[in-house]
Each structure stands twice: as structure tokens, then as C-alpha cells.
Amino acid sequence: FALPNGEYQVTLMFADYTNEQPVKDYSFDVKLNGKQVLTRFIPDDFVGGRAAIDKTFTAEVTNHSLRIDFIGDGGLPFINGIQILPVSK
């Protein structure tokens, strides 16, 4: 994402509406600008099947770019929404 330099609040939104029961056979990692923020993340572990969860992090943009990487670790990563807001100072 092309952004002015500064500090941002990044909310990643996950929802698995395909399974009524939690799915345990997939996980993935997430990095913001190269910094690992989620490791072996399984959304269903937090909310069960057919539910949503948001995870919020702070990221510093120094090169006018915010990079979000999703790395599969036993399954395909997925995301349902991303919100990026500047942090007021």
C-alpha cells in the first residue's frame, strides 16, 4: 500500500464462514513491513467456526510503502478485510 511516512494502525479482519466447526488443519504467518505480527495463526482458535475476528497492530511506514505478507504454514492464508488508519500524534 502506498502511504505517506508515519505511524499507522493496521486492522486485519478474518472470518471463516465455510465451516460450522473450527478448522484446525491450517495456519499462517503475517508480516507487516517484514516484522512478524502473527505466527501459526488459526482464526478458528480464537472464535470457533463461522465467526469473525479482528487483529490490530501498529506499523511504521518509512519508505512510503506498507507491505503485508501472508505466508501459508499448513494451509492457504486468507483475509476478509484490511483497515489502515494514521495514528494521531
PDB file of C-alpha atoms in Angstrom:
ATOM      1  CA  PHE A   1       0.000   0.000   0.000  1.00  0.00           C
ATOM      2  CA  ALA A   2       1.397   3.412  -0.926  1.00  0.00           C
ATOM      3  CA  LEU A   3       1.191   5.684   2.129  1.00  0.00           C
ATOM      4  CA  PRO A   4       2.829   8.820   3.483  1.00  0.00           C
ATOM      5  CA  ASN A   5       5.540   8.089   6.028  1.00  0.00           C
ATOM      6  CA  GLY A   6       4.278   7.822   9.585  1.00  0.00           C
ATOM      7  CA  GLU A   7       2.713   5.501  12.128  1.00  0.00           C
ATOM      8  CA  TYR A   8      -0.427   3.538  11.243  1.00  0.00           C
ATOM      9  CA  GLN A   9      -2.938   1.318  12.984  1.00  0.00           C
ATOM     10  CA  VAL A  10      -3.496  -1.751  10.809  1.00  0.00           C
ATOM     11  CA  THR A  11      -6.531  -3.948  11.456  1.00  0.00           C
ATOM     12  CA  LEU A  12      -6.668  -7.325   9.745  1.00  0.00           C
ATOM     13  CA  MET A  13     -10.142  -8.859   9.554  1.00  0.00           C
ATOM     14  CA  PHE A  14     -10.638 -12.610   9.343  1.00  0.00           C
ATOM     15  CA  ALA A  15     -13.843 -14.640   9.041  1.00  0.00           C
ATOM     16  CA  ASP A  16     -14.289 -18.284   8.102  1.00  0.00           C
ATOM     17  CA  TYR A  17     -17.947 -18.746   7.252  1.00  0.00           C
ATOM     18  CA  THR A  18     -17.450 -22.011   5.385  1.00  0.00           C
ATOM     19  CA  ASN A  19     -17.261 -24.305   8.396  1.00  0.00           C
ATOM     20  CA  GLU A  20     -19.611 -24.639  11.354  1.00  0.00           C
ATOM     21  CA  GLN A  21     -16.921 -26.428  13.350  1.00  0.00           C
ATOM     22  CA  PRO A  22     -13.466 -24.903  13.893  1.00  0.00           C
ATOM     23  CA  VAL A  23     -10.873 -25.935  11.327  1.00  0.00           C
ATOM     24  CA  LYS A  24      -7.540 -26.933  12.861  1.00  0.00           C
ATOM     25  CA  ASP A  25      -5.602 -28.128   9.820  1.00  0.00           C
ATOM     26  CA  TYR A  26      -4.375 -24.772   8.535  1.00  0.00           C
ATOM     27  CA  SER A  27      -2.284 -21.948   9.903  1.00  0.00           C
ATOM     28  CA  PHE A  28      -0.396 -18.977   8.518  1.00  0.00           C
ATOM     29  CA  ASP A  29       2.009 -16.209   9.473  1.00  0.00           C
ATOM     30  CA  VAL A  30       1.533 -12.488   8.832  1.00  0.00           C
ATOM     31  CA  LYS A  31       4.239  -9.846   8.485  1.00  0.00           C
ATOM     32  CA  LEU A  32       3.886  -6.055   8.358  1.00  0.00           C
ATOM     33  CA  ASN A  33       6.855  -4.415   6.609  1.00  0.00           C
ATOM     34  CA  GLY A  34       8.894  -7.539   7.327  1.00  0.00           C
ATOM     35  CA  LYS A  35       8.022  -7.685  11.040  1.00  0.00           C
ATOM     36  CA  GLN A  36       6.218 -10.861  12.102  1.00  0.00           C
ATOM     37  CA  VAL A  37       2.926  -9.970  13.831  1.00  0.00           C
ATOM     38  CA  LEU A  38       1.114 -13.341  13.721  1.00  0.00           C
ATOM     39  CA  THR A  39       2.757 -16.756  13.949  1.00  0.00           C
ATOM     40  CA  ARG A  40       0.986 -20.002  13.063  1.00  0.00           C
ATOM     41  CA  PHE A  41      -2.300 -18.088  13.260  1.00  0.00           C
ATOM     42  CA  ILE A  42      -5.504 -20.120  13.070  1.00  0.00           C
ATOM     43  CA  PRO A  43      -8.507 -17.733  13.228  1.00  0.00           C
ATOM     44  CA  ASP A  44     -10.862 -20.510  14.367  1.00  0.00           C
ATOM     45  CA  ASP A  45      -8.739 -20.999  17.513  1.00  0.00           C
ATOM     46  CA  PHE A  46      -9.982 -17.627  18.760  1.00  0.00           C
ATOM     47  CA  VAL A  47     -13.637 -17.606  17.726  1.00  0.00           C
ATOM     48  CA  GLY A  48     -14.657 -21.066  16.501  1.00  0.00           C
ATOM     49  CA  GLY A  49     -16.292 -21.843  13.172  1.00  0.00           C
ATOM     50  CA  ARG A  50     -18.498 -19.349  11.340  1.00  0.00           C
ATOM     51  CA  ALA A  51     -17.264 -16.313  13.251  1.00  0.00           C
ATOM     52  CA  ALA A  52     -15.059 -13.279  12.702  1.00  0.00           C
ATOM     53  CA  ILE A  53     -12.020 -11.865  14.469  1.00  0.00           C
ATOM     54  CA  ASP A  54     -10.048  -8.640  14.038  1.00  0.00           C
ATOM     55  CA  LYS A  55      -6.370  -8.294  14.917  1.00  0.00           C
ATOM     56  CA  THR A  56      -4.913  -4.775  15.244  1.00  0.00           C
ATOM     57  CA  PHE A  57      -1.244  -3.773  15.080  1.00  0.00           C
ATOM     58  CA  THR A  58       0.848  -0.635  14.799  1.00  0.00           C
ATOM     59  CA  ALA A  59       3.183  -0.280  11.825  1.00  0.00           C
ATOM     60  CA  GLU A  60       5.758   2.378  10.982  1.00  0.00           C
ATOM     61  CA  VAL A  61       5.962   3.450   7.343  1.00  0.00           C
ATOM     62  CA  THR A  62       9.354   4.933   6.452  1.00  0.00           C
ATOM     63  CA  ASN A  63       9.609   4.361   2.679  1.00  0.00           C
ATOM     64  CA  HIS A  64       6.093   5.432   1.618  1.00  0.00           C
ATOM     65  CA  SER A  65       5.004   1.792   1.491  1.00  0.00           C
ATOM     66  CA  LEU A  66       3.261  -0.671   3.801  1.00  0.00           C
ATOM     67  CA  ARG A  67       3.781  -4.295   2.842  1.00  0.00           C
ATOM     68  CA  ILE A  68       1.579  -7.047   4.280  1.00  0.00           C
ATOM     69  CA  ASP A  69       2.754 -10.623   3.724  1.00  0.00           C
ATOM     70  CA  PHE A  70       0.632 -13.718   4.352  1.00  0.00           C
ATOM     71  CA  ILE A  71       2.711 -16.901   4.498  1.00  0.00           C
ATOM     72  CA  GLY A  72       0.983 -20.278   4.449  1.00  0.00           C
ATOM     73  CA  ASP A  73       2.093 -22.800   7.062  1.00  0.00           C
ATOM     74  CA  GLY A  74      -0.099 -25.839   6.586  1.00  0.00           C
ATOM     75  CA  GLY A  75      -2.855 -24.116   4.663  1.00  0.00           C
ATOM     76  CA  LEU A  76      -3.807 -21.217   2.448  1.00  0.00           C
ATOM     77  CA  PRO A  77      -3.803 -17.806   4.137  1.00  0.00           C
ATOM     78  CA  PHE A  78      -6.926 -15.686   3.818  1.00  0.00           C
ATOM     79  CA  ILE A  79      -8.080 -12.188   4.741  1.00  0.00           C
ATOM     80  CA  ASN A  80     -11.547 -10.655   4.613  1.00  0.00           C
ATOM     81  CA  GLY A  81     -10.689  -7.017   5.176  1.00  0.00           C
ATOM     82  CA  ILE A  82      -7.864  -4.590   5.907  1.00  0.00           C
ATOM     83  CA  GLN A  83      -8.208  -1.192   7.575  1.00  0.00           C
ATOM     84  CA  ILE A  84      -5.262   1.212   7.697  1.00  0.00           C
ATOM     85  CA  LEU A  85      -5.599   4.387   9.770  1.00  0.00           C
ATOM     86  CA  PRO A  86      -2.963   7.016  10.601  1.00  0.00           C
ATOM     87  CA  VAL A  87      -2.084   7.281  14.290  1.00  0.00           C
ATOM     88  CA  SER A  88      -2.734  10.807  15.567  1.00  0.00           C
ATOM     89  CA  LYS A  89       0.139  12.479  17.367  1.00  0.00           C
TER      90      LYS A  89
END
